[in-house]
CSV table of C-alpha atoms in Angstrom, one decimal:
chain,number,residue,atom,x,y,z
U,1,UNK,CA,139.1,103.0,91.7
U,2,UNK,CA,139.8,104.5,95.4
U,3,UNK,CA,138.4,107.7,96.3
U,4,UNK,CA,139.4,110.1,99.0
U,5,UNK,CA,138.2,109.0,102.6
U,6,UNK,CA,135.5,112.5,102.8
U,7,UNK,CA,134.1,112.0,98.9
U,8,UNK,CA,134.1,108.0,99.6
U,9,UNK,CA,131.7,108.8,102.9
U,10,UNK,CA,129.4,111.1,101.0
U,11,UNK,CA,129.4,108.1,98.0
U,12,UNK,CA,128.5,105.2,100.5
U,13,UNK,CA,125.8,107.9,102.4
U,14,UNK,CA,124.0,108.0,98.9
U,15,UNK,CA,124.4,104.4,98.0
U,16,UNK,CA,123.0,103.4,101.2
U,17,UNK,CA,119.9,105.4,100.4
U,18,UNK,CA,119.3,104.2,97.3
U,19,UNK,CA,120.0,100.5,98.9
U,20,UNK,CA,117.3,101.6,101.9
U,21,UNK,CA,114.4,103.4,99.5
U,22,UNK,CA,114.7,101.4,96.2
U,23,UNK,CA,111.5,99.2,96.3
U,24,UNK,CA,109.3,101.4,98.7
U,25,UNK,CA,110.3,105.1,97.2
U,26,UNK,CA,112.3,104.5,94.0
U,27,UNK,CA,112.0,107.6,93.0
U,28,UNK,CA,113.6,109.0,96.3
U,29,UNK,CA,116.6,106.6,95.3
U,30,UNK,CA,116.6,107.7,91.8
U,31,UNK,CA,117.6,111.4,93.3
U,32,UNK,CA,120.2,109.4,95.6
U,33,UNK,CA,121.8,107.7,93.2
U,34,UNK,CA,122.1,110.8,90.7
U,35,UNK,CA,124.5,112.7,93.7
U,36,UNK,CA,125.8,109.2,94.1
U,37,UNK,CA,126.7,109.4,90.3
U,38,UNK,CA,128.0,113.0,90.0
U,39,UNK,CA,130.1,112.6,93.1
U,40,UNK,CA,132.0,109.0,91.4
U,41,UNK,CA,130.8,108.5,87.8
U,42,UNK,CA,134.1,106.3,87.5
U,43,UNK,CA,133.3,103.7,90.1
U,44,UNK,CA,131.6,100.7,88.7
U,45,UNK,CA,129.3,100.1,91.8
U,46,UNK,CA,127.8,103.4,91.6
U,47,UNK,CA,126.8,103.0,87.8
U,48,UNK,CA,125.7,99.7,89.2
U,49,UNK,CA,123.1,101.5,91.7
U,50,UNK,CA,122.2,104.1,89.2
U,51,UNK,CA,121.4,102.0,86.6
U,52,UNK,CA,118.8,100.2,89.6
U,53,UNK,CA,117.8,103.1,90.5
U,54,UNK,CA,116.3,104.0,87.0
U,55,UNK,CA,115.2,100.7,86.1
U,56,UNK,CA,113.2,100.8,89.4
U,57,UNK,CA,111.3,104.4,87.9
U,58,UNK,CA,111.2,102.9,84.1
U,59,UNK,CA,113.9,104.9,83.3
U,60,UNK,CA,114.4,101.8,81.1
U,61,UNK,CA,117.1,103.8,77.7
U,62,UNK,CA,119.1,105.3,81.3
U,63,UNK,CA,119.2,102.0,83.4
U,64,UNK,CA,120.6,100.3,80.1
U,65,UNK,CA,123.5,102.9,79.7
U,66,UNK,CA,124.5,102.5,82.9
U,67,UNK,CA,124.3,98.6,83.4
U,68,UNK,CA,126.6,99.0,80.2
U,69,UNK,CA,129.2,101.1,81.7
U,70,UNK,CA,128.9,99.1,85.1
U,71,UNK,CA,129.8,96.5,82.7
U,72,UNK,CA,132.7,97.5,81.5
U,73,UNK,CA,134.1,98.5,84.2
U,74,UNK,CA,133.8,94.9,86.2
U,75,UNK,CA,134.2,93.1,83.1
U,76,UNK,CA,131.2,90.8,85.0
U,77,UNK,CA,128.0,89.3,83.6
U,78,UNK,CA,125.8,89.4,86.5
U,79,UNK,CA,124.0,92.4,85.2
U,80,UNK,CA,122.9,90.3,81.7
U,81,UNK,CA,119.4,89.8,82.6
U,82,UNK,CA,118.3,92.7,83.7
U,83,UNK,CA,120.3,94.3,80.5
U,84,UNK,CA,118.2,91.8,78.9
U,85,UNK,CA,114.9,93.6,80.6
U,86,UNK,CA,115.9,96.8,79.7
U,87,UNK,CA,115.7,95.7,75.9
U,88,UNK,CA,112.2,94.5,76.7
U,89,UNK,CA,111.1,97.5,78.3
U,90,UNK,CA,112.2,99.6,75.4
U,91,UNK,CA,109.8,97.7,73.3
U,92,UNK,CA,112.6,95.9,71.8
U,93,UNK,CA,111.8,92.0,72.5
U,94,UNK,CA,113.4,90.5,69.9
U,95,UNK,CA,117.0,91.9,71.1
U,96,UNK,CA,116.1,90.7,74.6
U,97,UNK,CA,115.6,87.2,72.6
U,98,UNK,CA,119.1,87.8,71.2
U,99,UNK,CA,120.6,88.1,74.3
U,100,UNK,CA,119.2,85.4,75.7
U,101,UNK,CA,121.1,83.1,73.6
U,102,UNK,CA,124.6,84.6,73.6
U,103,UNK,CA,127.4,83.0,75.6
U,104,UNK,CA,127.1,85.6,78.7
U,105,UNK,CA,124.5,83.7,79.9
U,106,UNK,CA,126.3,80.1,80.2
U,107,UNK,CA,129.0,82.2,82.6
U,108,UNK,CA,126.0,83.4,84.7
U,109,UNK,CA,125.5,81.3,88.6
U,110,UNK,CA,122.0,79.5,88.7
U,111,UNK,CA,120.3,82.6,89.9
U,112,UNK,CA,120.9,84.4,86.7
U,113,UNK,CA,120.4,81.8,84.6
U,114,UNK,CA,117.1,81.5,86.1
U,115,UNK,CA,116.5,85.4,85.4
U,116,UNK,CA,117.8,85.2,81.8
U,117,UNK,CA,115.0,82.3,81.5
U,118,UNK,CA,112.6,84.4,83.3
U,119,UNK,CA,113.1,87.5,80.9
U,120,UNK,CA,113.4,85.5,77.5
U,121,UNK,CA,109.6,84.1,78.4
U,122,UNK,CA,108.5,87.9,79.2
U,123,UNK,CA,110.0,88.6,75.5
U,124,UNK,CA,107.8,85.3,74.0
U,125,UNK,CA,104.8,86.9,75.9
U,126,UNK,CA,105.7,90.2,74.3
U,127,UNK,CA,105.7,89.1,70.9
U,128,UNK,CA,102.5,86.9,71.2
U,129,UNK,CA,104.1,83.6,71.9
U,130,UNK,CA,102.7,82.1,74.6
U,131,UNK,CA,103.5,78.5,73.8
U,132,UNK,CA,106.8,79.4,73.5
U,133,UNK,CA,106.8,81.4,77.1
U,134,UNK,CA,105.6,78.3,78.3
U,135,UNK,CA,108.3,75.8,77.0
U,136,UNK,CA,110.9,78.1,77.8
U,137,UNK,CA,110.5,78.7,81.5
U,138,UNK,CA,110.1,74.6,81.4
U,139,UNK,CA,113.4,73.8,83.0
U,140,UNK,CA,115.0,71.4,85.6
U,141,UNK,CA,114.7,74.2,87.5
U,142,UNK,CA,111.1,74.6,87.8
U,143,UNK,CA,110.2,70.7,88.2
U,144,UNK,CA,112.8,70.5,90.9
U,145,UNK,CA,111.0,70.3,94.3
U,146,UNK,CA,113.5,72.0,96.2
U,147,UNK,CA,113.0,75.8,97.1
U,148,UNK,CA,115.4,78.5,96.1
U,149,UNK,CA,114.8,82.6,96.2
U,150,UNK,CA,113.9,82.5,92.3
U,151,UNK,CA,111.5,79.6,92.6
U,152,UNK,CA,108.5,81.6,93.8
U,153,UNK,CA,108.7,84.1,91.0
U,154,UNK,CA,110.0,81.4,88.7
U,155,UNK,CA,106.6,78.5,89.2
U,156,UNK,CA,104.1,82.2,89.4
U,157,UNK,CA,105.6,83.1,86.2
U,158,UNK,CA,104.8,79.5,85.0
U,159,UNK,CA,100.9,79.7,86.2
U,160,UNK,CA,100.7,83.4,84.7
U,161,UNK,CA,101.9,81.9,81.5
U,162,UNK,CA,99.9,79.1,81.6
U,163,UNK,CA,96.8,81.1,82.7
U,164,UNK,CA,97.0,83.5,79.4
U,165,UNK,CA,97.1,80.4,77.3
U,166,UNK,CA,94.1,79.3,78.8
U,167,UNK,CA,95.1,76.5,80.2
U,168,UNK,CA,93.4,77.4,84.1
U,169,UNK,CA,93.4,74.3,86.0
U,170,UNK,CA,97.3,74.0,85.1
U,171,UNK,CA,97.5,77.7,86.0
U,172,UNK,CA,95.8,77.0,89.4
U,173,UNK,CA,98.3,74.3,90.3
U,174,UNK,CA,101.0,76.3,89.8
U,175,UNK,CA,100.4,79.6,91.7
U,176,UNK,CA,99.3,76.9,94.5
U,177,UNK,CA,103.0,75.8,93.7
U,178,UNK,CA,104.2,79.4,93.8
U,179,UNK,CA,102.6,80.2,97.1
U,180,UNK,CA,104.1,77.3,98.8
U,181,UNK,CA,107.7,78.0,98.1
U,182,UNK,CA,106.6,81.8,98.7
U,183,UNK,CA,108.7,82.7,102.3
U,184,UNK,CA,108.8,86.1,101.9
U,185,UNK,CA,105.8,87.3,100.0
U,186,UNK,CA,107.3,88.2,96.9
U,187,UNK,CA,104.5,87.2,94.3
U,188,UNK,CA,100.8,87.8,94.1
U,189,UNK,CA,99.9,84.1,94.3
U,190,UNK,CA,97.4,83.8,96.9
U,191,UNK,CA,95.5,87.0,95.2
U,192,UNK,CA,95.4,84.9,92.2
U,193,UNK,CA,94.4,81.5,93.7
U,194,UNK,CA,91.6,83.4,94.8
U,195,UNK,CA,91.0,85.1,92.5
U,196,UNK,CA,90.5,81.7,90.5
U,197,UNK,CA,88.5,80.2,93.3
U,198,UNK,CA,85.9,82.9,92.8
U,199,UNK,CA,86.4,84.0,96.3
U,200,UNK,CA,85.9,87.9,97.3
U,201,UNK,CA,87.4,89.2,100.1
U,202,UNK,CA,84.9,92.0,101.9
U,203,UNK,CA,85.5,94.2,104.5
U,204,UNK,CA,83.9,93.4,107.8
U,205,UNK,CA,83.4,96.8,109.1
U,206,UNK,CA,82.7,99.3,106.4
U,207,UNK,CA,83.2,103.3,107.1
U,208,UNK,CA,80.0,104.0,105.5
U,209,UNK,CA,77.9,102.3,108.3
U,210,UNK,CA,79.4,104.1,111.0
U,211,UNK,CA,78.5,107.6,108.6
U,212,UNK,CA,74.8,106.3,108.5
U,213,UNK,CA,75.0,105.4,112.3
U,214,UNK,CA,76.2,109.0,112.9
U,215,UNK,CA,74.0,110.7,110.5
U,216,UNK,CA,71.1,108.7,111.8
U,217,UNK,CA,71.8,110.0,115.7
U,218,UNK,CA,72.0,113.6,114.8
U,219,UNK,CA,68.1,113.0,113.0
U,220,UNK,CA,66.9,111.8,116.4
U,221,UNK,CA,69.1,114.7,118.3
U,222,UNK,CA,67.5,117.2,115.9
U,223,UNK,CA,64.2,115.4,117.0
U,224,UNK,CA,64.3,115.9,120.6
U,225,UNK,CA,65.4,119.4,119.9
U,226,UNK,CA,61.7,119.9,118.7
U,227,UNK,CA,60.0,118.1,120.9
U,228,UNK,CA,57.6,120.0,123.2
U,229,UNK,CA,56.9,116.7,125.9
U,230,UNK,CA,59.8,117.2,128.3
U,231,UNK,CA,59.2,113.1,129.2
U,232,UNK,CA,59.6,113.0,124.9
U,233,UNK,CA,62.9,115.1,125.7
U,234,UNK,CA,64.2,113.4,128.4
U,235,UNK,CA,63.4,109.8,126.9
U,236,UNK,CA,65.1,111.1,123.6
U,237,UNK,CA,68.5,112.4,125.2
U,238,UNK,CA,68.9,108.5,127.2
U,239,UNK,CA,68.2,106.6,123.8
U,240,UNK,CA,70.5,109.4,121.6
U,241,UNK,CA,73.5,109.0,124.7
U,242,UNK,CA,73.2,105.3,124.7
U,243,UNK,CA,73.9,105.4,120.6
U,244,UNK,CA,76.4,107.9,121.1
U,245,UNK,CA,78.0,105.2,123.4
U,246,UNK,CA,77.7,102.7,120.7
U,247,UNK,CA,78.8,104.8,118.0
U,248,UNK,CA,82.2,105.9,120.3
U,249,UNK,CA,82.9,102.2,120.8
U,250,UNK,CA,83.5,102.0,116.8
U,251,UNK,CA,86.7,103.5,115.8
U,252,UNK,CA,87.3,105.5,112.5
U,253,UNK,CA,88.7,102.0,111.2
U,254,UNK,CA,85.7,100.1,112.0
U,255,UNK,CA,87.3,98.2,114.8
U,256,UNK,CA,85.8,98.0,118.4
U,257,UNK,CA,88.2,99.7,120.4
């Protein structure tokens, strides 16, 4: 459907907000993509970006509708797994299940095949299954070394499956797997490695020490305020103004400036 040049501008504007705040500020693009909607409710793309927009804000019964009117006006399958999701988010598992084995999915490209596999094992882990998570995301796809943009989240989903069945050493493989083949930082992996490793990440510098330091000064200010030796004084105010020095050297973050 074609829209007049001013009203397609104003359409685009909004969908390239959405596009721009989605995973940092969804609920910023939610609000985009509801102007978006009211301005072209008829064009599939803007359903499309709707129905993101929502599912990014667990908006999970709205995100459905609109993946299903997005649907029919593409006549595509693309949006399956995610349809899929919606099911699951809605408490509804077992229809996510369903839809998992209908014959949209053998017309989806390897990417979506890969999320349809991803979301049936989500439903397995939502009904208690975790065998049966486990064999299903067990695919070509996962023992294939090569790396793809699914096979991050793919192998993590694979150790966190594993991990909840108990099976830890597997588990520990696996995010080591996911981590590997993790570019742009998608998962949680190295978090969980070590997590698993029992290793605990401290802060060097920590904001209460330089509060103590501070706190500690003004006691020894307030001290050489009472003294009554003026050598006491002026032996005071050089040791307080060199800890001053060393206390302005420490930024707010604890880093030496």
């Amino acid at each position: 459907m074609s829209l007049p040049k001013g009203l397609a501008e104003d359409v685009s504007r909004n969908l390239v907000m959405v596009a721009q705040l989605i995973d940092d500020e969804p609920e910023k693009a939610y609000e985009y993509s509801r102007v978006a909607l009211r301005l072209a409710s008829r064009v599939a793309a803007v359903r499309e970006a709707a129905g993101f927009a929502a599912y990014a804000t667990q908006k999970y019964s709205e995100a459905l509708a609109e993946f299903r009117a997005a649907r029919r006006m593409s006549g595509g399958v693309e949006l399956w797994p995610v349809m899929a999701d919606c099911e699951r988010g809605l408490g509804r598992p077992e229809r996510a299940l369903a839809m998992a084995g209908e014959p949209e999915v053998q017309k989806l490209d390897k990417a979506g095949q890969v999320e349809m596999r991803l979301v049936a094992a989500g439903a397995r882990r939502d009904l208690g299954q975790l065998d049966a998570a486990i064999v299903t995301l067990q695919s070509p796809e996962l023992a294939s070394g090569a790396v793809h943009p699914w096979t991050a989240r793919l192998r993590y989903a694979y150790a966190d499956a594993l991990l909840a069945a108990g099976r830890e050493s597997e588990a520990r493989d696996w995010f080591a797997k996911a981590l590997e083949s993790d570019k742009d930082g998608v998962t949680d992996a190295s978090d969980r490695l070590a997590e698993l490793d029992g290793i605990e990440f401290v802060d060097a510098f920590d904001d209460s020490d330089d509060e103590d330091d501070v706190e500690d000064i003004e006691d020894e200010v307030e001290d050489v305020e009472d003294a009554d030796d003026v050598e006491d004084v002026e032996g005071g105010v050089v040791d307080v103004a060199d800890d001053v020095d060393d206390v302005e050297d420490v930024d707010v973050d604890g880093d030496d400036r």
